[in-house]
Amino acid sequence: MNIPIAICLCLLSSTGIFSKNVRIIGGAPGLISDFPFMVSIRTFQTNQLICGGSIISRWNILTAAHCLYVFDNDYTDVRVYSGTASSIEMYGFNYQIDHVYFHPQFNFLNLNGVYLHDISVVKNF
């Protein structure tokens, strides 16, 4: 397995364990030039942050499955934002979601608060 992909998978799998309110303590804001592979997934109308993701190809994003499973295949108000390190500002580019491919064994019902197979690929257009 490619090392950068393995690292991304490990990082994404650990994000499902923490609450959305948890932030990095003692961290510093990052520049987009430091993390050009990162995107944010947000609602378009209210700009509410849903999750982060990693660019894995021109039109595909790797993210946690639990982030988008609740939308029940209706992603009309969900956008992928790239080109910005801000999770609240609407700078950069936004892309509509064409389809989300969930891990075949992902189940939103979790075991002891931990989602199993919590990974998905977002296809943009």
GROMACS .gro file of C-alpha atoms in nm:
model
  125
    1MET     CA    1   0.000   0.000   0.000
    2ASN     CA    2   0.121   0.350  -0.076
    3ILE     CA    3   0.255   0.514   0.243
    4PRO     CA    4   0.080   0.855   0.199
    5ILE     CA    5  -0.254   0.682   0.141
    6ALA     CA    6  -0.201   0.465   0.449
    7ILE     CA    7  -0.126   0.774   0.657
    8CYS     CA    8  -0.442   0.948   0.529
    9LEU     CA    9  -0.650   0.639   0.610
   10CYS     CA   10  -0.513   0.627   0.964
   11LEU     CA   11  -0.579   0.996   1.019
   12LEU     CA   12  -0.931   0.979   0.881
   13SER     CA   13  -1.020   0.668   1.078
   14SER     CA   14  -0.917   0.836   1.402
   15THR     CA   15  -1.135   1.144   1.341
   16GLY     CA   16  -1.456   0.946   1.390
   17ILE     CA   17  -1.365   0.881   1.753
   18PHE     CA   18  -1.369   1.247   1.857
   19SER     CA   19  -1.660   1.484   1.898
   20LYS     CA   20  -1.709   1.761   1.642
   21ASN     CA   21  -1.635   2.009   1.922
   22VAL     CA   22  -1.282   1.877   1.981
   23ARG     CA   23  -1.008   2.101   1.843
   24ILE     CA   24  -0.631   2.071   1.840
   25ILE     CA   25  -0.502   2.214   2.166
   26GLY     CA   26  -0.197   2.434   2.129
   27GLY     CA   27  -0.212   2.410   1.751
   28ALA     CA   28  -0.168   2.689   1.501
   29PRO     CA   29  -0.367   2.779   1.190
   30GLY     CA   30  -0.230   2.609   0.881
   31LEU     CA   31  -0.166   2.764   0.544
   32ILE     CA   32  -0.318   2.609   0.234
   33SER     CA   33   0.034   2.579   0.094
   34ASP     CA   34   0.117   2.348   0.387
   35PHE     CA   35  -0.188   2.127   0.328
   36PRO     CA   36  -0.284   2.154  -0.042
   37PHE     CA   37  -0.447   1.807  -0.037
   38MET     CA   38  -0.706   1.902   0.228
   39VAL     CA   39  -1.066   1.999   0.154
   40SER     CA   40  -1.364   2.087   0.368
   41ILE     CA   41  -1.710   1.944   0.313
   42ARG     CA   42  -1.980   2.197   0.403
   43THR     CA   43  -2.342   2.283   0.349
   44PHE     CA   44  -2.377   2.537   0.069
   45GLN     CA   45  -2.662   2.747   0.211
   46THR     CA   46  -2.544   2.781   0.573
   47ASN     CA   47  -2.170   2.713   0.528
   48GLN     CA   48  -2.182   2.463   0.815
   49LEU     CA   49  -1.870   2.246   0.834
   50ILE     CA   50  -1.953   1.876   0.799
   51CYS     CA   51  -1.610   1.713   0.772
   52GLY     CA   52  -1.267   1.735   0.620
   53GLY     CA   53  -1.128   1.522   0.343
   54SER     CA   54  -0.820   1.451   0.134
   55ILE     CA   55  -0.784   1.489  -0.241
   56ILE     CA   56  -0.691   1.150  -0.388
   57SER     CA   57  -0.738   1.235  -0.757
   58ARG     CA   58  -0.866   1.523  -0.967
   59TRP     CA   59  -1.234   1.451  -0.896
   60ASN     CA   60  -1.223   1.221  -0.591
   61ILE     CA   61  -1.208   1.297  -0.219
   62LEU     CA   62  -1.143   1.054   0.066
   63THR     CA   63  -1.348   1.119   0.381
   64ALA     CA   64  -1.526   0.945   0.667
   65ALA     CA   65  -1.847   0.766   0.569
   66HIS     CA   66  -2.045   0.884   0.871
   67CYS     CA   67  -2.010   1.245   0.752
   68LEU     CA   68  -2.227   1.199   0.443
   69TYR     CA   69  -2.435   0.890   0.523
   70VAL     CA   70  -2.700   1.100   0.697
   71PHE     CA   71  -2.781   1.287   0.373
   72ASP     CA   72  -2.942   0.973   0.224
   73ASN     CA   73  -2.799   1.031  -0.127
   74ASP     CA   74  -2.932   1.390  -0.146
   75TYR     CA   75  -2.621   1.607  -0.169
   76THR     CA   76  -2.782   1.911  -0.335
   77ASP     CA   77  -2.686   2.138  -0.042
   78VAL     CA   78  -2.341   1.985   0.017
   79ARG     CA   79  -2.022   2.118  -0.142
   80VAL     CA   80  -1.654   2.027  -0.136
   81TYR     CA   81  -1.432   2.333  -0.084
   82SER     CA   82  -1.067   2.338  -0.189
   83GLY     CA   83  -0.799   2.604  -0.212
   84THR     CA   84  -0.856   2.744   0.138
   85ALA     CA   85  -0.734   2.655   0.485
   86SER     CA   86  -1.034   2.824   0.647
   87SER     CA   87  -1.319   2.607   0.768
   88ILE     CA   88  -1.557   2.903   0.786
   89GLU     CA   89  -1.470   3.139   0.501
   90MET     CA   90  -1.605   3.062   0.155
   91TYR     CA   91  -1.281   3.133  -0.032
   92GLY     CA   92  -1.135   2.894  -0.285
   93PHE     CA   93  -1.334   2.668  -0.513
   94ASN     CA   94  -1.648   2.469  -0.444
   95TYR     CA   95  -1.761   2.155  -0.620
   96GLN     CA   96  -2.093   1.975  -0.628
   97ILE     CA   97  -2.104   1.611  -0.526
   98ASP     CA   98  -2.192   1.369  -0.803
   99HIS     CA   99  -2.186   1.047  -0.602
  100VAL     CA  100  -2.058   0.905  -0.274
  101TYR     CA  101  -1.914   0.553  -0.264
  102PHE     CA  102  -1.939   0.409   0.086
  103HIS     CA  103  -1.734   0.114   0.209
  104PRO     CA  104  -1.958  -0.190   0.146
  105GLN     CA  105  -1.937  -0.295   0.512
  106PHE     CA  106  -2.001   0.050   0.661
  107ASN     CA  107  -2.301   0.054   0.891
  108PHE     CA  108  -2.417   0.375   1.057
  109LEU     CA  109  -2.509   0.173   1.365
  110ASN     CA  110  -2.181   0.172   1.552
  111LEU     CA  111  -2.031  -0.061   1.808
  112ASN     CA  112  -1.947   0.110   2.139
  113GLY     CA  113  -1.938   0.455   1.979
  114VAL     CA  114  -1.687   0.360   1.708
  115TYR     CA  115  -1.786   0.339   1.343
  116LEU     CA  116  -1.646   0.037   1.160
  117HIS     CA  117  -1.532   0.068   0.795
  118ASP     CA  118  -1.591   0.443   0.824
  119ILE     CA  119  -1.454   0.546   0.486
  120SER     CA  120  -1.601   0.681   0.165
  121VAL     CA  121  -1.493   0.830  -0.166
  122VAL     CA  122  -1.672   1.141  -0.291
  123LYS     CA  123  -1.690   1.194  -0.667
  124ASN     CA  124  -1.724   1.560  -0.766
  125PHE     CA  125  -1.829   1.725  -1.090
   0.00000   0.00000   0.00000
